[in-house]
Short mmCIF file of C-alpha atoms and ligand atoms in Angstrom, two decimals:
data_model
loop_
_atom_site.label_atom_id
_atom_site.label_comp_id
_atom_site.label_asym_id
_atom_site.label_seq_id
_atom_site.Cartn_x
_atom_site.Cartn_y
_atom_site.Cartn_z
CA GLN A 1 -28.68 -30.56 31.63
CA ALA A 2 -25.75 -28.17 31.95
CA LYS A 3 -23.43 -30.79 30.47
CA LYS A 4 -25.70 -31.19 27.52
CA HIS A 5 -25.72 -27.46 26.83
CA GLY A 6 -21.97 -27.33 27.18
CA HIS A 7 -21.62 -30.09 24.65
CA ASP A 8 -23.96 -28.39 22.21
CA PHE A 9 -22.01 -25.21 22.54
CA ILE A 10 -18.71 -26.92 21.83
CA SER A 11 -19.95 -28.76 18.78
CA TYR A 12 -21.50 -25.54 17.52
CA TYR A 13 -18.25 -23.75 18.16
CA ASN A 14 -16.20 -26.43 16.38
CA LYS A 15 -18.53 -26.30 13.42
CA ALA A 16 -18.16 -22.53 13.13
CA LEU A 17 -14.40 -22.89 13.40
CA ASP A 18 -14.39 -25.57 10.70
CA GLU A 19 -16.44 -23.34 8.43
CA GLU A 20 -14.01 -20.49 8.99
CA ARG A 21 -10.98 -22.71 8.33
CA LYS A 22 -12.59 -24.05 5.18
CA LYS A 23 -13.24 -20.53 3.95
CA VAL A 24 -9.65 -19.45 4.53
CA PHE A 25 -8.36 -22.65 2.94
CA ASN A 26 -10.50 -22.11 -0.16
CA LEU A 27 -9.47 -18.50 -0.40
CA GLN A 28 -5.80 -19.47 -0.29
CA HIS A 29 -6.27 -21.95 -3.11
CA GLU A 30 -8.29 -19.57 -5.22
CA LEU A 31 -5.66 -16.91 -4.72
CA ILE A 32 -2.89 -19.21 -5.89
CA SER A 33 -4.97 -20.00 -9.00
CA ALA A 34 -5.64 -16.31 -9.52
CA LEU A 35 -1.90 -15.63 -9.53
CA HIS A 36 -1.43 -18.10 -12.34
CA ASP A 37 -4.62 -17.34 -14.28
CA ASN A 38 -4.03 -13.61 -14.71
CA ALA A 39 -6.98 -12.82 -12.47
CA LEU A 40 -5.12 -10.22 -10.45
CA GLU A 41 -4.96 -6.67 -11.68
CA LEU A 42 -3.29 -3.43 -10.65
CA TYR A 43 -5.23 -0.20 -10.38
CA TYR A 44 -3.43 3.14 -10.23
CA GLN A 45 -4.24 6.15 -8.08
CA PRO A 46 -2.60 9.51 -8.85
CA ILE A 47 -0.53 11.30 -6.21
CA VAL A 48 -0.55 15.06 -6.86
CA LYS A 49 1.15 18.22 -5.58
CA ILE A 50 -1.14 20.16 -3.30
CA LYS A 51 0.19 23.47 -4.60
CA ASP A 52 -1.45 23.11 -8.03
CA ASP A 53 -2.82 19.54 -8.25
CA SER A 54 -0.16 18.66 -10.82
CA LEU A 55 0.67 14.97 -11.23
CA HIS A 56 3.55 13.76 -9.07
CA ALA A 57 3.42 9.97 -8.84
CA ALA A 58 0.96 7.08 -8.58
CA GLU A 59 0.29 4.17 -6.26
CA ALA A 60 -0.37 0.68 -7.64
CA LEU A 61 -3.19 -1.07 -5.77
CA ILE A 62 -4.14 -4.68 -6.27
CA ARG A 63 -7.57 -5.98 -7.26
CA TRP A 64 -8.81 -9.51 -7.87
CA GLU A 65 -11.17 -10.17 -10.74
CA HIS A 66 -12.96 -13.15 -9.19
CA PRO A 67 -14.95 -15.38 -11.61
CA VAL A 68 -17.97 -15.50 -9.28
CA GLN A 69 -17.65 -12.63 -6.80
CA GLY A 70 -16.54 -9.99 -9.28
CA LEU A 71 -14.02 -7.37 -8.21
CA VAL A 72 -12.54 -8.32 -4.83
CA MET A 73 -10.83 -5.59 -2.81
CA PRO A 74 -7.46 -6.06 -1.10
CA GLU A 75 -8.88 -5.97 2.42
CA ASP A 76 -10.77 -9.18 1.58
CA PHE A 77 -7.73 -11.21 0.56
CA ILE A 78 -4.47 -9.47 1.52
CA PRO A 79 -4.77 -10.46 5.21
CA VAL A 80 -5.15 -14.14 4.22
CA ALA A 81 -2.27 -13.78 1.77
CA ILE A 82 -0.08 -12.39 4.56
CA GLU A 83 -1.13 -15.07 7.04
CA SER A 84 -0.42 -17.90 4.60
CA GLY A 85 2.77 -16.46 3.14
CA ILE A 86 1.26 -16.21 -0.37
CA ILE A 87 1.91 -12.47 -0.04
CA VAL A 88 5.51 -13.08 -1.08
CA GLU A 89 4.48 -14.42 -4.46
CA VAL A 90 1.85 -11.67 -4.76
CA GLY A 91 4.59 -9.10 -4.07
CA TRP A 92 6.81 -10.40 -6.87
CA TRP A 93 3.83 -10.45 -9.20
CA VAL A 94 3.13 -6.80 -8.35
CA LEU A 95 6.73 -5.81 -8.99
CA GLU A 96 6.88 -7.59 -12.34
CA THR A 97 3.55 -6.17 -13.45
CA VAL A 98 4.61 -2.64 -12.53
CA CYS A 99 7.97 -3.07 -14.27
CA ARG A 100 6.24 -4.24 -17.44
CA GLN A 101 3.84 -1.31 -17.19
CA ILE A 102 6.58 1.27 -16.70
CA LYS A 103 8.48 -0.17 -19.65
CA GLU A 104 5.37 0.12 -21.80
CA TRP A 105 4.62 3.69 -20.67
CA LYS A 106 8.17 4.66 -21.55
CA GLU A 107 7.94 3.02 -24.97
CA VAL A 108 4.77 4.90 -25.91
CA GLY A 109 5.88 8.23 -24.42
CA ARG A 110 3.40 8.12 -21.55
CA TRP A 111 5.84 8.01 -18.65
CA LYS A 112 4.68 11.23 -16.97
CA VAL A 113 5.09 10.45 -13.27
CA ASN A 114 8.17 10.65 -11.10
CA TYR A 115 7.62 7.16 -9.75
CA ILE A 116 5.15 4.36 -9.04
CA SER A 117 4.66 3.25 -5.45
CA ILE A 118 4.05 -0.42 -4.72
CA ASN A 119 2.93 -1.98 -1.44
CA ILE A 120 5.20 -4.66 -0.04
CA ASN A 121 4.57 -6.53 3.17
CA ALA A 122 7.47 -6.44 5.60
CA LYS A 123 7.45 -10.27 5.69
CA GLN A 124 8.72 -10.30 2.13
CA LEU A 125 11.62 -7.99 2.91
CA LEU A 126 13.01 -10.59 5.27
CA LYS A 127 13.16 -13.35 2.66
CA ASN A 128 16.60 -14.27 1.34
CA ASN A 129 18.21 -11.67 -0.88
CA PHE A 130 15.16 -9.45 -1.20
CA ALA A 131 17.15 -6.37 -2.22
CA GLN A 132 19.26 -8.20 -4.81
CA THR A 133 16.28 -10.04 -6.30
CA PHE A 134 14.41 -6.73 -6.48
CA LEU A 135 17.30 -5.02 -8.27
CA ASP A 136 17.68 -7.94 -10.68
CA LYS A 137 14.02 -7.55 -11.67
CA LEU A 138 14.51 -3.84 -12.39
CA THR A 139 17.52 -4.63 -14.57
CA GLU A 140 15.59 -7.34 -16.41
CA TYR A 141 12.91 -4.82 -17.43
CA GLY A 142 15.21 -1.84 -17.89
CA VAL A 143 13.51 0.09 -15.09
CA ASN A 144 15.50 2.64 -13.04
CA SER A 145 15.74 2.32 -9.29
CA SER A 146 14.19 5.79 -8.97
CA ASP A 147 11.11 4.70 -10.97
CA ILE A 148 9.67 2.61 -8.13
CA LYS A 149 9.20 3.26 -4.43
CA ILE A 150 8.32 0.60 -1.87
CA GLU A 151 5.54 1.29 0.64
CA ILE A 152 5.70 -0.59 3.90
CA THR A 153 3.07 -0.15 6.60
CA GLU A 154 4.17 1.12 9.96
CA THR A 155 2.37 -1.80 11.61
CA SER A 156 4.16 -4.50 9.64
CA LEU A 157 7.54 -2.93 10.43
CA ILE A 158 7.42 -3.32 14.15
CA ASP A 159 7.94 -7.08 14.42
CA ASN A 160 11.43 -7.25 12.99
CA PHE A 161 12.63 -3.73 13.26
CA GLU A 162 16.40 -4.33 13.08
CA MET A 163 16.35 -6.80 10.21
CA THR A 164 13.92 -4.71 8.21
CA GLN A 165 16.10 -1.66 8.72
CA ASP A 166 19.10 -3.54 7.25
CA VAL A 167 17.19 -4.37 4.08
CA ILE A 168 15.93 -0.80 3.74
CA VAL A 169 19.46 0.53 4.01
CA GLU A 170 20.59 -1.95 1.36
CA LEU A 171 17.79 -0.80 -0.96
CA GLN A 172 18.57 2.83 -0.30
CA GLN A 173 22.22 2.30 -1.19
CA SER A 174 21.03 1.08 -4.59
CA GLY A 175 18.83 4.13 -5.09
CA ILE A 176 15.48 2.62 -4.09
CA ARG A 177 13.47 4.79 -1.73
CA CYS A 178 10.97 3.49 0.80
CA VAL A 179 7.72 4.95 2.10
CA ILE A 180 6.30 4.48 5.59
CA ASP A 181 2.64 3.75 4.85
CA ASP A 182 -0.35 4.38 7.13
CA PHE A 183 1.79 6.44 9.45
CA GLY A 184 0.21 7.17 12.80
CA THR A 185 -1.94 4.04 13.05
CA GLY A 186 0.60 1.57 14.43
CA TYR A 187 1.60 1.38 18.05
CA SER A 188 5.25 2.09 17.47
CA SER A 189 7.16 4.86 19.17
CA LEU A 190 8.12 8.04 17.37
CA SER A 191 11.80 7.50 18.12
CA TYR A 192 12.10 5.00 15.29
CA LEU A 193 11.42 7.79 12.80
CA LYS A 194 14.98 8.98 13.19
CA LYS A 195 16.47 5.49 13.00
CA LEU A 196 14.77 4.24 9.86
CA SER A 197 16.12 5.01 6.40
CA PHE A 198 12.83 5.84 4.75
CA SER A 199 12.40 8.82 2.45
CA VAL A 200 8.66 9.38 2.41
CA LEU A 201 6.10 9.51 5.17
CA LYS A 202 2.48 8.79 4.28
CA ILE A 203 0.07 10.01 6.90
CA ASP A 204 -2.88 7.65 7.25
CA ARG A 205 -6.25 8.78 6.02
CA GLU A 206 -7.68 8.31 9.50
CA PHE A 207 -6.21 11.73 10.32
CA MET A 208 -8.28 13.33 7.58
CA SER A 209 -11.55 12.57 9.29
CA GLY A 210 -12.50 15.51 11.46
CA LEU A 211 -10.10 17.83 9.69
CA VAL A 212 -12.98 20.04 8.71
CA ASP A 213 -14.32 22.05 11.68
CA ASP A 214 -12.21 20.48 14.39
CA GLU A 215 -9.34 22.52 15.80
CA GLU A 216 -7.74 19.54 17.49
CA SER A 217 -7.69 17.43 14.33
CA ILE A 218 -6.06 20.32 12.51
CA ALA A 219 -3.49 20.72 15.29
CA LEU A 220 -2.68 17.01 15.15
CA MET A 221 -2.28 17.05 11.39
CA ARG A 222 -0.10 20.16 11.56
CA THR A 223 2.12 18.50 14.16
CA MET A 224 2.51 15.24 12.24
CA ILE A 225 3.45 17.10 9.06
CA SER A 226 5.94 19.19 11.01
CA ILE A 227 7.58 16.12 12.59
CA GLY A 228 7.89 14.45 9.20
CA LYS A 229 9.42 17.48 7.53
CA GLN A 230 11.84 18.27 10.33
CA LEU A 231 13.12 14.70 10.08
CA HIS A 232 13.64 15.28 6.33
CA TYR A 233 10.84 13.10 5.01
CA ASN A 234 8.75 13.94 1.99
CA VAL A 235 5.23 13.97 3.35
CA ILE A 236 2.20 12.58 1.52
CA ILE A 237 -1.34 12.85 2.85
CA GLU A 238 -3.77 10.00 2.18
CA GLY A 239 -7.51 10.13 1.72
CA ILE A 240 -8.45 13.70 0.82
CA GLU A 241 -12.08 13.41 -0.20
CA ASN A 242 -13.25 16.99 -0.63
CA ALA A 243 -12.09 20.49 -1.51
CA THR A 244 -12.56 21.79 2.04
CA GLN A 245 -10.07 19.28 3.42
CA ARG A 246 -7.67 20.17 0.64
CA ASP A 247 -7.96 23.90 1.39
CA ILE A 248 -7.13 23.32 5.03
CA LEU A 249 -4.07 21.26 4.13
CA ARG A 250 -2.94 23.80 1.58
CA GLU A 251 -3.01 26.40 4.28
CA ILE A 252 -0.99 24.20 6.64
CA ASP A 253 1.70 23.50 4.05
CA ASN A 254 1.59 23.94 0.29
CA THR A 255 4.67 21.81 -0.43
CA LEU A 256 2.83 18.56 0.39
CA SER A 257 1.64 15.89 -2.01
CA TYR A 258 -1.59 14.00 -1.55
CA GLN A 259 -3.85 11.31 -2.92
CA GLY A 260 -7.58 11.00 -2.48
CA TYR A 261 -10.99 10.69 -4.05
CA VAL A 262 -11.16 14.47 -4.58
CA ILE A 263 -8.69 13.91 -7.43
CA SER A 264 -9.44 10.31 -8.35
CA PRO A 265 -10.01 6.84 -6.90
CA PRO A 266 -7.64 4.09 -8.05
CA LEU A 267 -8.38 3.41 -11.74
CA PRO A 268 -7.79 0.48 -14.11
CA GLU A 269 -4.60 0.94 -16.10
CA GLU A 270 -6.22 2.06 -19.39
CA GLU A 271 -8.40 4.63 -17.67
CA PHE A 272 -5.52 5.96 -15.58
CA THR A 273 -3.35 6.28 -18.69
CA GLU A 274 -6.06 8.08 -20.66
CA LYS A 275 -6.96 10.47 -17.87
CA PHE A 276 -3.63 11.32 -16.30
CA LEU A 277 -0.70 10.38 -18.55
CA VAL A 278 -1.38 12.95 -21.24
P1 C2E B 1 -2.88 1.68 1.33
O1 C2E B 1 -1.59 1.22 0.80
O2 C2E B 1 -2.85 2.62 2.48
O3 C2E B 1 -3.66 2.29 0.08
C1 C2E B 1 -4.51 3.38 0.14
C2 C2E B 1 -5.97 2.94 0.23
O4 C2E B 1 -6.78 4.08 0.48
C3 C2E B 1 -6.49 2.31 -1.06
O5 C2E B 1 -7.43 1.30 -0.72
C4 C2E B 1 -7.21 3.50 -1.70
O6 C2E B 1 -8.23 3.12 -2.60
C5 C2E B 1 -7.79 4.17 -0.50
N1 C2E B 1 -8.09 5.58 -0.72
C6 C2E B 1 -7.39 6.45 -1.47
N2 C2E B 1 -7.94 7.68 -1.42
C7 C2E B 1 -9.02 7.58 -0.61
C8 C2E B 1 -10.01 8.52 -0.16
O7 C2E B 1 -10.01 9.71 -0.49
N3 C2E B 1 -10.97 8.04 0.68
C9 C2E B 1 -11.00 6.74 1.08
N4 C2E B 1 -11.97 6.36 1.88
N5 C2E B 1 -10.08 5.82 0.67
C10 C2E B 1 -9.10 6.25 -0.17
P2 C2E B 1 -7.37 -0.16 -1.38
O8 C2E B 1 -6.97 -0.08 -2.80
O9 C2E B 1 -8.66 -0.82 -1.03
O10 C2E B 1 -6.20 -0.87 -0.58
C11 C2E B 1 -6.30 -1.12 0.79
C12 C2E B 1 -4.99 -1.60 1.36
O11 C2E B 1 -4.66 -2.90 0.87
C13 C2E B 1 -3.80 -0.73 0.98
O12 C2E B 1 -3.78 0.44 1.80
C14 C2E B 1 -2.66 -1.67 1.23
O13 C2E B 1 -2.34 -1.73 2.61
C15 C2E B 1 -3.26 -3.01 0.81
N6 C2E B 1 -2.82 -3.31 -0.56
C16 C2E B 1 -3.32 -2.88 -1.74
N7 C2E B 1 -2.61 -3.37 -2.78
C17 C2E B 1 -1.62 -4.12 -2.25
C18 C2E B 1 -0.54 -4.88 -2.80
O14 C2E B 1 -0.32 -4.95 -4.02
N8 C2E B 1 0.28 -5.53 -1.91
C19 C2E B 1 0.09 -5.45 -0.56
N9 C2E B 1 0.97 -6.13 0.26
N10 C2E B 1 -0.90 -4.74 0.00
C20 C2E B 1 -1.74 -4.08 -0.84
MG1 MG B 2 0.10 2.12 0.26
MG1 MG B 3 -1.68 3.97 3.22
MG1 MG B 4 -4.28 2.78 4.49
#
């Protein structure tokens, strides 16, 4: 009897595993098609100065216009793209799309931001000649190295710290600045903050929750901002959703920049251009 149950369990388990594998496999293939069928799209979210909410920069965020599922969010396909390595091709697509966009904004007199941030997975940085290939793309589109910043999540940095650092230094020497994304959520030690050659520190939106009415959350936020600034980073706060949170941050430090729903969610290119690049 026990044997029979055991067997049932295993075949059930295998079936579930097969289903899961099939799903991932399909997703990978669909994603590769999407790359070639123009089904991926970049949305743009403004980054503003907290002092007066004036436009500072914008972050490009990927979306997938799926023929059946509609708009698919990055959390539903970026992990699979990273796992399978497709993220490298996605990353180059993002860079090219942003370069083309910047070129167009410049041509029509709508280039009103200091830079566009793009998200690059640390895996891609370790591919052959990342920095040179990146620079070649900028040259091809006539985009300046100060027009684009590269966001890399704290979590994805940890695996190959030394090698990643070398690439970041190489980029920095060519005038490309990097952003530590989702700061405070990885399990890395603070000591690496003084070793890495990043320019901007983006504090994860997790630290925004509780900011209203919780002394300890405010103390934590104040401390993180202070660490970032004393180590000469520009600090950006992610995920400000309401005016109360913004008021608290303004009081902590009015030289910060931030992004969040209180100003705008990420928008399709046309809408972003109409609303913010005026
Ligand atoms: P991220 O780079 O930290 O991007 C910020 C995320 O926070 C975006 O989610 C944005 O829509 C969201 N957000 C901004 N303001 C608020 C707010 O006030 N409240 C809340 N609740 N959320 C806010 P999104 O666009 O869904 O992207 C999720 C993540 O997917 C990104 O986090 C990034 O890690 C990844 N991702 C997005 N685009 C790309 C890409 O082109 N390449 C790579 N490698 N990863 C990407
Ligand atoms: Mg980001
Ligand atoms: Mg982030
Ligand atoms: Mg995040």
